[in-house]
Coordinates of C-alpha atoms and ligand atoms in Angstrom, one line a residue:
Chain A
M5 CA -15.8 -15.2 -21.2
R6 CA -19.4 -15.0 -20.0
P7 CA -20.4 -11.4 -19.8
I8 CA -21.3 -9.9 -16.4
S9 CA -23.1 -6.7 -17.0
G10 CA -21.4 -4.0 -14.9
P11 CA -18.5 -1.6 -14.9
L12 CA -14.9 -2.7 -15.4
V13 CA -12.9 -1.4 -12.4
L14 CA -9.1 -1.2 -12.2
A15 CA -8.2 -1.7 -8.6
L16 CA -5.1 -1.1 -6.6
E17 CA -4.3 -2.4 -3.1
S18 CA -1.2 -1.5 -1.1
S19 CA -2.3 -1.2 2.5
C20 CA 0.1 -3.7 4.0
D21 CA 2.7 -5.9 2.5
E22 CA 1.1 -7.2 -0.7
T23 CA 1.1 -5.1 -3.9
G24 CA -2.1 -6.0 -5.7
V25 CA -3.6 -4.8 -9.0
A26 CA -6.7 -6.3 -10.5
L27 CA -9.4 -5.7 -13.2
V28 CA -12.8 -6.7 -12.1
E29 CA -16.1 -6.5 -14.0
G30 CA -19.4 -5.8 -12.3
G31 CA -17.9 -6.2 -8.9
R32 CA -17.7 -10.0 -9.5
R33 CA -15.8 -11.3 -12.5
I34 CA -12.0 -11.2 -12.2
H35 CA -10.3 -10.4 -15.5
A36 CA -6.8 -10.2 -14.0
N37 CA -5.5 -10.3 -10.4
V38 CA -1.8 -9.9 -9.8
V39 CA -0.2 -9.8 -6.4
A40 CA 3.5 -9.3 -5.4
S41 CA 3.9 -10.7 -2.0
Q42 CA 6.5 -9.5 0.4
V43 CA 6.4 -12.5 2.7
A44 CA 9.9 -13.5 1.8
L45 CA 11.1 -10.0 2.3
H46 CA 9.8 -9.9 5.8
A47 CA 10.8 -13.5 6.8
P48 CA 14.2 -12.5 8.2
T49 CA 12.6 -10.1 10.7
G50 CA 9.7 -12.4 11.5
G51 CA 7.1 -9.7 10.8
I52 CA 6.2 -6.7 8.7
V53 CA 8.6 -3.7 8.9
P54 CA 6.5 -0.8 7.6
E55 CA 9.4 1.0 6.0
V56 CA 10.4 -2.2 4.1
A57 CA 6.8 -2.6 3.0
A58 CA 6.5 0.9 1.7
R59 CA 9.7 0.7 -0.3
A60 CA 8.6 -2.6 -1.9
H61 CA 5.3 -1.1 -3.0
L62 CA 7.0 1.7 -4.8
R63 CA 9.4 -0.8 -6.5
W64 CA 6.7 -3.4 -7.5
I65 CA 3.6 -1.4 -8.4
V66 CA 4.6 -0.9 -12.0
P67 CA 5.5 -4.5 -12.8
V68 CA 2.3 -5.7 -11.0
L69 CA 0.2 -3.3 -13.0
D70 CA 2.0 -4.2 -16.3
E71 CA 1.2 -7.9 -15.6
A72 CA -2.4 -7.3 -14.7
W73 CA -3.0 -5.0 -17.7
Q74 CA -1.6 -7.5 -20.1
A75 CA -3.4 -10.5 -18.6
A76 CA -6.7 -8.7 -18.8
G77 CA -6.1 -7.6 -22.4
V78 CA -8.2 -4.4 -21.9
G79 CA -7.8 -0.8 -23.0
W80 CA -8.6 2.4 -21.2
G81 CA -11.8 2.7 -23.1
D82 CA -13.0 -0.4 -21.3
V83 CA -12.2 0.9 -17.8
A84 CA -15.1 2.6 -16.1
A85 CA -13.4 3.6 -12.9
I86 CA -10.3 3.2 -10.7
A87 CA -10.6 1.9 -7.2
V88 CA -7.9 2.2 -4.5
T89 CA -7.5 1.2 -0.9
R90 CA -7.5 4.3 1.2
G91 CA -7.3 2.6 4.7
P92 CA -6.9 1.1 7.2
G93 CA -3.3 0.1 6.8
L94 CA 0.3 1.3 6.9
A95 CA 0.5 5.0 6.0
G96 CA 3.6 4.7 3.9
S97 CA 2.2 1.8 2.0
L98 CA -1.2 3.2 1.4
L99 CA 0.3 6.4 0.0
V100 CA 2.0 4.6 -2.9
G101 CA -1.2 3.0 -4.2
I102 CA -3.4 6.1 -3.6
N103 CA -1.1 8.6 -5.3
F104 CA -0.4 6.2 -8.2
A105 CA -4.1 5.6 -8.7
K106 CA -4.9 9.4 -8.5
A107 CA -2.3 10.0 -11.3
L108 CA -3.8 7.3 -13.5
A109 CA -7.3 8.6 -12.9
Y110 CA -6.2 12.1 -13.7
V111 CA -4.4 11.2 -16.9
H112 CA -7.3 9.1 -18.3
E113 CA -10.1 11.2 -16.8
K114 CA -11.5 8.2 -15.0
P115 CA -13.7 8.4 -11.8
L116 CA -11.7 7.5 -8.7
V117 CA -13.2 5.6 -5.8
G118 CA -11.6 5.2 -2.3
V119 CA -12.2 1.8 -0.8
N120 CA -12.0 0.6 2.8
H121 CA -9.6 -2.4 2.9
L122 CA -11.9 -4.2 5.4
E123 CA -14.9 -4.0 3.1
G124 CA -12.6 -5.4 0.4
H125 CA -12.1 -8.5 2.5
L126 CA -15.9 -8.8 2.8
Y127 CA -16.5 -8.4 -1.0
A128 CA -14.0 -11.0 -1.9
A129 CA -16.9 -13.4 -1.2
W130 CA -18.6 -12.0 -4.4
L131 CA -15.7 -12.7 -6.7
L132 CA -15.6 -15.2 -9.6
D133 CA -12.4 -16.3 -11.2
P134 CA -12.0 -16.0 -15.0
G135 CA -13.9 -18.8 -16.6
E136 CA -15.5 -19.9 -13.3
P137 CA -19.2 -20.7 -13.7
G138 CA -21.6 -18.2 -12.1
K139 CA -22.6 -19.0 -8.5
P140 CA -25.1 -17.4 -6.2
E141 CA -24.1 -14.3 -4.3
P142 CA -24.0 -14.3 -0.5
V143 CA -27.5 -13.9 0.8
F144 CA -28.4 -10.9 3.1
P145 CA -28.6 -10.6 6.0
L146 CA -25.3 -12.2 6.7
V147 CA -22.5 -12.2 9.2
A148 CA -18.8 -12.2 8.2
L149 CA -15.8 -13.2 10.1
I150 CA -12.6 -11.6 8.8
V151 CA -9.4 -12.9 10.3
S152 CA -5.8 -12.2 9.3
G153 CA -2.5 -11.0 10.6
G154 CA -3.9 -7.5 10.7
H155 CA -7.6 -7.9 11.4
T156 CA -10.0 -9.9 13.5
F157 CA -13.6 -8.7 13.4
L158 CA -17.1 -9.9 13.1
V159 CA -19.6 -7.8 11.2
E160 CA -23.2 -7.9 10.2
M161 CA -24.4 -6.9 6.7
R162 CA -28.1 -6.5 6.0
D163 CA -27.4 -5.0 2.6
H164 CA -24.6 -3.8 0.3
L165 CA -22.2 -1.3 1.8
G166 CA -24.1 -1.4 5.2
Y167 CA -22.0 -2.7 8.1
R168 CA -22.7 -3.2 11.8
L169 CA -19.6 -4.1 13.6
L170 CA -20.5 -6.9 16.1
G171 CA -17.0 -7.4 17.6
E172 CA -13.3 -7.1 17.0
T173 CA -10.1 -8.0 18.7
V174 CA -9.3 -5.9 21.7
D175 CA -5.6 -6.6 21.4
D176 CA -3.8 -8.8 18.8
A177 CA -5.1 -10.0 15.5
A178 CA -5.6 -13.8 15.3
G179 CA -2.9 -14.1 12.6
E180 CA -0.5 -12.2 14.8
A181 CA -1.0 -14.7 17.6
F182 CA -0.3 -17.5 15.0
D183 CA 2.9 -15.7 14.0
K184 CA 4.1 -15.2 17.6
V185 CA 3.3 -18.7 18.7
G186 CA 4.8 -20.1 15.5
R187 CA 8.0 -18.3 16.4
L188 CA 7.9 -19.6 20.0
L189 CA 7.6 -23.1 18.6
G190 CA 10.5 -22.5 16.2
L191 CA 8.2 -23.0 13.2
G192 CA 9.1 -19.8 11.3
Y193 CA 7.2 -17.0 9.7
P194 CA 4.3 -16.8 8.7
G195 CA 3.1 -18.8 11.6
G196 CA -0.4 -19.7 10.4
P197 CA 0.4 -22.3 7.7
A198 CA 3.4 -23.7 9.8
I199 CA 1.2 -24.2 12.9
M200 CA -1.6 -25.9 10.8
A201 CA 1.0 -28.2 9.2
A202 CA 2.5 -29.1 12.6
A203 CA -0.8 -29.6 14.3
A204 CA -1.9 -32.0 11.6
G205 CA 0.7 -34.4 12.8
A206 CA -0.4 -34.4 16.4
T207 CA -0.9 -37.8 18.0
R208 CA -1.4 -36.6 21.5
R209 CA -4.0 -33.9 22.0
D210 CA -3.9 -33.5 25.8
V211 CA -2.6 -30.0 26.3
V212 CA -5.6 -27.6 26.5
F213 CA -4.9 -23.9 25.9
P214 CA -7.2 -21.3 27.5
R215 CA -10.1 -19.6 25.6
A216 CA -10.9 -15.9 26.1
W217 CA -14.7 -15.7 25.8
L218 CA -15.0 -12.2 27.1
G219 CA -18.5 -13.0 28.4
D220 CA -21.4 -12.5 25.9
S221 CA -19.4 -10.1 23.8
Y222 CA -18.5 -10.7 20.2
D223 CA -15.1 -9.2 20.8
F224 CA -11.9 -11.3 20.7
S225 CA -8.7 -11.3 22.7
F226 CA -5.6 -13.2 22.0
S227 CA -2.9 -11.7 24.2
G228 CA -3.8 -13.9 27.2
L229 CA -3.6 -16.9 24.9
K230 CA -0.2 -15.8 23.8
T231 CA 1.0 -15.4 27.3
A232 CA -0.4 -18.8 28.2
A233 CA 1.4 -20.3 25.1
R234 CA 4.7 -18.8 26.2
R235 CA 4.2 -20.4 29.7
I236 CA 3.1 -23.8 28.3
I237 CA 6.0 -23.9 25.8
A238 CA 8.5 -22.9 28.4
A239 CA 7.2 -25.7 30.7
A240 CA 7.4 -28.2 27.8
R241 CA 11.0 -27.1 27.1
A242 CA 11.9 -27.6 30.7
D243 CA 10.4 -31.1 30.6
E244 CA 12.6 -32.0 27.7
G245 CA 15.6 -30.5 29.4
L246 CA 16.0 -27.7 26.9
S247 CA 17.4 -24.3 27.9
A248 CA 14.8 -21.6 27.9
D249 CA 16.4 -19.3 25.3
D250 CA 18.4 -21.5 23.0
P251 CA 16.7 -21.2 19.6
D252 CA 18.7 -24.1 18.2
A253 CA 17.5 -26.5 20.9
R254 CA 14.1 -27.5 19.4
L255 CA 11.2 -29.2 21.2
S256 CA 10.6 -32.8 20.0
E257 CA 8.4 -33.0 16.9
A258 CA 5.7 -34.8 18.9
T259 CA 5.5 -32.1 21.5
T260 CA 5.6 -29.3 18.9
A261 CA 2.7 -31.0 17.1
E262 CA 0.7 -31.4 20.3
L263 CA 1.2 -27.7 21.4
A264 CA 0.5 -26.4 17.9
Y265 CA -2.7 -28.5 17.9
G266 CA -3.8 -27.2 21.3
F267 CA -3.1 -23.6 20.4
Q268 CA -4.9 -23.8 17.1
E269 CA -7.9 -25.5 18.7
S270 CA -8.2 -22.6 21.2
V271 CA -8.2 -20.0 18.4
V272 CA -10.6 -21.9 16.1
D273 CA -13.0 -22.7 18.9
V274 CA -13.4 -19.1 19.9
L275 CA -13.7 -17.8 16.3
A276 CA -16.2 -20.4 15.2
T277 CA -18.3 -20.3 18.4
K278 CA -18.7 -16.5 18.3
T279 CA -19.4 -16.5 14.6
I280 CA -22.2 -19.1 14.8
R281 CA -23.7 -17.4 17.9
A282 CA -23.7 -14.1 16.0
A283 CA -25.3 -15.6 12.9
V284 CA -28.1 -17.2 15.0
A285 CA -28.6 -14.1 17.1
T286 CA -28.9 -11.7 14.1
G287 CA -31.0 -14.1 11.9
A288 CA -28.3 -14.3 9.3
R289 CA -29.1 -16.3 6.1
S290 CA -25.4 -16.8 5.2
I291 CA -21.9 -16.6 6.6
I292 CA -18.7 -15.2 5.0
L293 CA -15.3 -16.2 6.2
G294 CA -12.4 -14.2 4.9
G295 CA -8.9 -12.8 5.6
G296 CA -5.6 -14.7 5.5
V297 CA -6.4 -17.0 8.4
A298 CA -9.4 -18.3 6.5
A299 CA -6.8 -20.4 4.6
N300 CA -6.6 -22.4 7.9
R301 CA -8.4 -25.7 7.0
V302 CA -9.3 -26.5 10.6
L303 CA -11.1 -23.2 11.0
R304 CA -12.9 -23.6 7.6
E305 CA -14.0 -27.1 8.3
R306 CA -15.2 -26.4 11.8
L307 CA -17.2 -23.3 10.7
A308 CA -18.5 -25.2 7.6
A309 CA -19.8 -28.1 9.8
E310 CA -21.5 -25.8 12.3
A311 CA -23.0 -23.6 9.6
E312 CA -24.3 -26.7 7.8
A313 CA -25.9 -28.0 10.9
R314 CA -27.9 -24.8 10.9
R315 CA -28.5 -24.9 7.2
L316 CA -26.5 -21.7 6.7
P317 CA -24.5 -21.4 3.5
L318 CA -20.8 -20.6 4.3
V319 CA -18.9 -18.6 1.6
V320 CA -15.1 -18.8 1.8
P321 CA -13.1 -17.3 -1.0
R322 CA -10.2 -19.4 -2.3
P323 CA -7.0 -18.7 -0.3
G324 CA -5.5 -16.2 -2.8
L325 CA -8.7 -14.1 -2.5
C326 CA -8.7 -14.2 1.3
T327 CA -5.2 -12.7 1.6
D328 CA -4.8 -9.1 0.5
N329 CA -5.3 -8.6 -3.2
G330 CA -6.5 -6.1 -5.8
A331 CA -9.6 -8.0 -6.9
M332 CA -11.3 -7.6 -3.5
I333 CA -10.8 -3.8 -3.8
G334 CA -12.3 -4.0 -7.3
A335 CA -15.3 -5.9 -6.0
A336 CA -16.0 -3.4 -3.2
G337 CA -15.0 -0.4 -5.5
A338 CA -17.6 -1.4 -8.1
R339 CA -20.3 -1.2 -5.4
R340 CA -19.2 2.2 -4.2
F341 CA -18.8 3.4 -7.8
E342 CA -22.4 2.3 -8.6
A343 CA -23.5 4.0 -5.4
G344 CA -22.2 7.2 -6.9
E345 CA -19.2 7.8 -4.7
R346 CA -16.3 9.7 -6.2
A347 CA -12.9 10.8 -4.7
G348 CA -11.0 13.9 -5.7
Y349 CA -7.5 15.2 -5.8
E350 CA -7.4 15.4 -2.0
L351 CA -7.9 11.6 -1.5
D352 CA -5.3 10.7 1.2
A353 CA -4.3 7.7 3.3
R354 CA -6.5 6.9 6.4
P355 CA -4.4 4.5 8.4
S356 CA -7.0 4.0 11.1
L357 CA -10.1 4.1 8.9
P358 CA -12.9 2.3 10.6
L359 CA -15.4 0.0 8.8
A360 CA -18.6 1.0 10.5
T361 CA -18.6 4.5 9.1
G362 CA -18.0 3.3 5.6
A363 CA -15.0 4.0 3.4
Chain B
M15 CA -16.8 7.8 2.6
S16 CA -18.0 11.3 2.0
R17 CA -18.6 12.3 -1.5
S18 CA -16.0 14.6 -3.0
A19 CA -17.1 18.2 -3.1
T20 CA -14.4 19.0 -5.6
S21 CA -15.3 16.6 -8.4
G22 CA -19.0 16.8 -9.1
G23 CA -18.6 15.2 -12.5
G24 CA -16.9 12.2 -11.0
R25 CA -13.7 12.8 -12.9
L26 CA -10.6 14.1 -11.4
A27 CA -9.6 16.1 -14.4
G28 CA -12.8 17.6 -15.7
P29 CA -14.2 19.9 -13.1
G30 CA -10.7 20.6 -11.6
R31 CA -9.6 21.9 -15.0
A32 CA -12.7 23.9 -15.6
T33 CA -12.4 25.8 -12.3
A34 CA -8.6 25.9 -12.0
P35 CA -7.4 29.3 -10.9
G36 CA -4.6 31.2 -12.6
P37 CA -4.2 32.9 -15.9
A38 CA -6.8 31.2 -18.0
S39 CA -5.7 32.4 -21.4
A40 CA -1.9 32.1 -21.4
P41 CA -1.1 31.2 -24.9
A42 CA 0.3 27.7 -25.3
P43 CA 3.8 27.9 -26.6
T44 CA 4.9 25.6 -29.3
P45 CA 7.0 22.7 -27.9
T46 CA 10.5 22.5 -29.2
A47 CA 11.6 19.1 -30.3
L48 CA 15.3 18.7 -30.8
P49 CA 16.4 16.6 -33.7
G50 CA 16.9 13.0 -32.6
V51 CA 15.1 13.5 -29.3
S52 CA 12.8 10.6 -28.6
A53 CA 10.6 12.4 -26.1
R54 CA 8.1 14.8 -27.7
G55 CA 6.0 17.5 -26.1
W56 CA 6.5 19.1 -22.7
I57 CA 8.4 18.0 -19.7
L58 CA 6.8 18.0 -16.3
A59 CA 9.2 18.0 -13.4
L60 CA 8.3 17.5 -9.8
D61 CA 10.2 17.4 -6.5
T62 CA 8.8 16.5 -3.1
A63 CA 12.1 15.7 -1.2
S64 CA 12.2 18.9 0.8
S65 CA 9.6 20.9 2.7
T66 CA 9.2 23.0 -0.4
A67 CA 7.3 21.1 -3.0
L68 CA 7.8 21.9 -6.6
V69 CA 6.1 21.3 -10.0
A70 CA 7.7 22.7 -13.1
L71 CA 6.9 22.8 -16.8
G72 CA 9.7 22.8 -19.4
D73 CA 10.4 21.9 -23.0
T74 CA 12.5 19.1 -24.4
A75 CA 15.3 21.6 -25.0
G76 CA 15.6 21.8 -21.3
R77 CA 14.1 25.3 -20.9
L78 CA 12.0 26.1 -17.8
I79 CA 8.6 27.5 -18.9
D80 CA 6.9 27.9 -15.6
E81 CA 6.9 26.5 -12.1
R82 CA 4.9 26.4 -8.8
T83 CA 6.4 25.9 -5.4
W84 CA 4.6 25.7 -2.0
R85 CA 5.3 24.8 1.5
A86 CA 4.2 21.2 1.6
G87 CA 4.5 20.3 5.2
Y88 CA 3.2 16.8 5.5
R89 CA 0.4 17.2 3.0
H90 CA 2.2 16.4 -0.3
G91 CA -0.4 13.8 -1.1
E92 CA -3.4 16.1 -0.9
E93 CA -1.8 18.9 -2.9
L94 CA 0.5 17.6 -5.6
L95 CA -1.9 16.5 -8.3
R96 CA -4.0 19.7 -7.9
R97 CA -0.9 21.8 -8.3
I98 CA 0.1 19.9 -11.5
D99 CA -3.4 20.4 -12.9
E100 CA -3.3 24.1 -12.1
L101 CA 0.2 24.5 -13.8
L102 CA -1.0 22.7 -16.9
A103 CA -4.3 24.6 -17.0
S104 CA -2.6 27.9 -16.7
H105 CA -0.9 27.1 -20.0
S106 CA -4.0 25.6 -21.6
L107 CA -2.1 22.3 -21.9
P108 CA -3.9 18.9 -21.6
V109 CA -2.0 16.4 -19.6
S110 CA -1.6 14.4 -22.8
A111 CA 0.7 17.1 -24.1
L112 CA 3.4 15.9 -21.6
G113 CA 6.2 14.0 -23.3
A114 CA 8.1 13.0 -20.2
I115 CA 8.1 13.2 -16.5
V116 CA 11.1 14.2 -14.4
A117 CA 11.1 13.5 -10.7
G118 CA 13.5 14.4 -7.9
T119 CA 14.6 11.3 -6.1
G120 CA 16.0 12.8 -2.9
P121 CA 17.5 12.2 -0.5
G122 CA 14.7 13.7 1.7
A123 CA 11.7 13.0 3.8
F124 CA 10.3 9.6 2.9
T125 CA 6.6 10.5 2.9
G126 CA 7.1 13.3 0.4
L127 CA 9.3 11.2 -1.8
R128 CA 6.8 8.4 -1.9
V129 CA 4.0 10.7 -2.8
G130 CA 6.1 12.3 -5.5
L131 CA 7.5 9.1 -7.1
A132 CA 4.2 7.3 -6.9
T133 CA 2.5 10.2 -8.6
A134 CA 5.4 10.4 -11.2
K135 CA 5.1 6.7 -11.9
G136 CA 1.4 6.9 -12.3
L137 CA 1.6 9.8 -14.7
A138 CA 4.3 8.2 -16.8
W139 CA 2.6 4.8 -16.9
G140 CA -0.8 6.3 -17.6
L141 CA 0.7 8.5 -20.4
G142 CA 3.0 5.8 -21.7
R143 CA 5.8 8.3 -21.5
P144 CA 9.3 8.0 -20.1
L145 CA 10.3 8.9 -16.5
V146 CA 13.6 10.3 -15.5
G147 CA 14.7 10.3 -11.9
V148 CA 17.1 13.1 -11.0
P149 CA 18.8 13.0 -7.6
T150 CA 17.5 16.1 -5.8
G151 CA 20.8 16.5 -3.8
E152 CA 22.8 16.8 -7.0
A153 CA 20.3 19.1 -8.6
L154 CA 20.4 21.4 -5.6
L155 CA 24.2 21.5 -5.7
A156 CA 24.0 22.4 -9.4
A157 CA 21.4 25.1 -8.7
T158 CA 23.7 26.5 -6.0
A159 CA 26.6 26.6 -8.4
E160 CA 24.5 28.5 -10.9
A161 CA 23.5 31.0 -8.2
G162 CA 27.2 31.9 -8.1
A163 CA 28.5 30.0 -5.0
R164 CA 32.2 29.2 -5.0
P165 CA 33.0 25.5 -5.4
P166 CA 33.7 23.0 -4.0
L167 CA 30.2 22.7 -2.6
A168 CA 28.6 20.4 0.0
L169 CA 24.9 20.1 0.7
L170 CA 23.4 19.3 4.1
L171 CA 19.8 18.0 4.4
P172 CA 17.8 16.8 7.5
A173 CA 17.3 13.1 8.1
G174 CA 14.6 12.9 10.7
S175 CA 14.7 15.2 13.7
S176 CA 18.3 14.6 14.8
D177 CA 20.4 13.3 11.9
R178 CA 21.6 15.0 8.7
V179 CA 22.7 13.9 5.3
L180 CA 25.7 15.2 3.5
V181 CA 25.8 15.3 -0.4
R182 CA 29.0 16.1 -2.2
D183 CA 31.1 14.8 -5.1
G184 CA 28.3 12.4 -6.1
S185 CA 28.2 10.7 -2.7
V186 CA 25.5 10.7 0.0
L187 CA 26.5 10.2 3.6
L188 CA 24.4 10.0 6.8
L189 CA 25.7 12.1 9.7
T190 CA 24.1 10.7 12.9
G191 CA 23.4 12.9 15.9
G192 CA 25.6 16.0 16.0
V193 CA 28.4 14.7 13.9
E194 CA 30.0 17.5 11.9
P195 CA 30.9 16.8 8.3
D196 CA 34.7 16.4 7.5
L197 CA 35.1 18.8 4.6
P198 CA 38.2 20.0 2.7
A199 CA 39.2 23.6 3.5
G200 CA 37.4 26.1 1.3
T201 CA 34.3 24.0 0.9
T202 CA 31.1 26.1 0.6
L203 CA 28.3 24.6 2.7
V204 CA 24.7 24.7 1.5
A205 CA 21.9 23.7 3.9
V206 CA 18.3 23.0 3.1
D207 CA 15.5 22.7 5.7
L208 CA 18.1 23.1 8.5
D209 CA 17.3 26.6 9.8
G210 CA 18.8 26.7 13.3
R211 CA 20.8 23.5 12.7
A212 CA 23.2 25.0 10.2
P213 CA 25.0 28.3 9.7
E214 CA 22.8 31.0 8.4
A215 CA 25.1 31.6 5.4
A216 CA 24.6 27.9 4.4
S217 CA 20.8 28.2 4.8
S218 CA 20.7 31.3 2.7
L219 CA 22.5 29.4 -0.1
G220 CA 20.0 26.6 0.4
R221 CA 17.1 28.9 -0.2
A222 CA 18.8 30.1 -3.4
A223 CA 19.3 26.4 -4.4
L224 CA 15.6 25.7 -3.9
A225 CA 14.7 28.7 -6.0
G226 CA 16.7 27.3 -8.9
L227 CA 15.7 23.6 -8.5
G228 CA 12.9 23.6 -11.0
A229 CA 15.1 24.9 -13.8
V230 CA 17.9 22.4 -13.0
L231 CA 15.5 19.5 -12.9
V232 CA 14.1 20.4 -16.3
R233 CA 17.5 20.8 -17.8
L234 CA 19.1 17.7 -16.4
G235 CA 15.9 15.7 -17.2
A236 CA 15.9 16.9 -20.8
A237 CA 19.6 16.1 -21.2
R238 CA 19.0 12.5 -20.0
L239 CA 16.1 12.2 -22.4
A240 CA 18.1 13.7 -25.3
A241 CA 20.8 11.1 -24.5
G242 CA 18.2 8.4 -24.7
E243 CA 18.6 7.5 -21.0
P244 CA 15.2 7.5 -19.3
D245 CA 14.9 5.3 -16.3
D246 CA 13.3 1.9 -16.0
L247 CA 9.9 3.0 -14.7
A248 CA 9.7 0.1 -12.2
R249 CA 13.1 0.7 -10.7
V250 CA 13.0 4.4 -10.0
V251 CA 12.9 4.7 -6.2
P252 CA 14.0 7.3 -3.7
E253 CA 17.7 7.7 -2.7
Y254 CA 17.5 5.8 0.6
V255 CA 20.3 6.8 2.9
T256 CA 19.5 4.4 5.7
L257 CA 18.1 0.9 6.1
P258 CA 14.7 0.8 7.9
R259 CA 15.0 0.7 11.7
G260 CA 15.3 -2.9 12.9
V261 CA 16.5 -4.2 9.6
R262 CA 20.2 -5.0 9.3
E263 CA 20.1 -6.1 5.7
Q264 CA 17.4 -7.0 3.4
G265 CA 17.6 -10.7 3.0
G266 CA 15.3 -12.6 0.7
E267 CA 13.6 -11.5 -2.5
V268 CA 10.0 -10.5 -3.0
A269 CA 7.9 -13.5 -3.8
W270 CA 6.1 -13.1 -7.1
S271 CA 2.9 -14.6 -8.2
R272 CA 0.4 -13.8 -10.9
D273 CA -2.2 -14.6 -8.2
H274 CA -2.0 -16.9 -5.1
R275 CA -4.2 -19.9 -5.7
Ligands
LIG417 ZN1 -6.2 -7.4 4.8

């Protein structure tokens, strides 16, 4: 492996419903990145149940760590620091990773670094897979759009670890809206990939869903869109002679596709338009797109096209690094470690930790 | 993030150990290794299932050497590791002297149990030593018996603000609302963390049980180790009495991937 000079960080992520452990060198090079996903566990309830998530972290953290440790083939002498997500996220889930990490750091006398989960999503843009050729780092100043089931925000970075929040969702996260509308369309959970797949088959594209622009603000709102979707879907069901609340009576495939397309266009249009406007307004030299919804090909392509037209490089981590994982915590943790930050015994979960004030 | 004021050297262990309060020069006793016992060194037992958190130091013969208890409230996570460090430091023991970890698995408050078991797993994994999970309920019953209470015994614990849990004969039962336990005549009731929600005689026995919990955890844990029965580190989880709210049954298995591509 090509060396990257920099500390090797063991990183743990357990803020929501993915248990992630990674070993990352110099904040960039992944040596191992293992994720146990609870998607299947939550599918029956159509969303994350915090107590289920917390129980699964405690059950899976050791196998995930075992797998990552073996995959990286490192020893404790190689590890410079341990990084762990301290918030924001679900309290019961965060506690598992934090207390496990503290015990590891204590036993091996390693420095411990608390990482903000949101900055982890940003720093995923710096990661390199094992064996991947080096590539340029994102150029400052930059704007980053992070969209997932839990987060939707737009932030400016003029340098490492410096964040200015430009806008965030005032109600639901974009991924949450995908989940809810996916359920309304009978497409299952999680809604993002299902809606994208359905929309790709749309032959009619006449139904237009509303956009919540919120004036000149960089904030987002998806609750109005959700309400509109409920109304539009109910009207379409009535048109096809389906009862309002019979989940077994499904809309025709063509109509489902058309509505999925219209909904997705509304979300993508608002996300891409605001991001580009923010990049231009702040004089950004690059754009980062991250979070689970970045796996949406339509959003990626729309943002890529608009960024290209303005000669702005767009950095989108591969899908597995956009969803929650340990490597992104290792990438951000390395920066905080090198900046001299250390956590002590008292490190505790911060479920509502904001990004703007740092980790 | 504010820089930690308690770990200037950047290491959790170093400065904490150097400044740990307590008797600095207690002589380190010699660990007793039983013939045929796989675990060597000292046993660290911890329990965070009740409002009284506990860390205890024992030997592999099952003898309690020392313990620390404190009212944990909702702050287990900020206190537990520091208490462990202080206990070890007061005996001049490095953490590497631990041969095994014993952890109470409840039933009890989920937050405390999660902190305790995540810490216990991290210690055991980091040290490469076995972990033994001991049901806190059964350990409390054993401690009550040792305190002289007349069997048969039944233990009541709180489950949230309105429900209670009954532990007896190796079974754990949820009592919702004000439902009273259906117990054979002559059963001695023990209540922990239920002051005002259980007879005072039962609460008094509960306090005696808590006072003996550390010794019982060490002894039961040592016996399991001596029998060559440590737990699968991955599978030790709290004794869950109820399914999470909104979940009828847990369908599906956790998807597993080395890394999503
Ligand atoms: Zn996330």
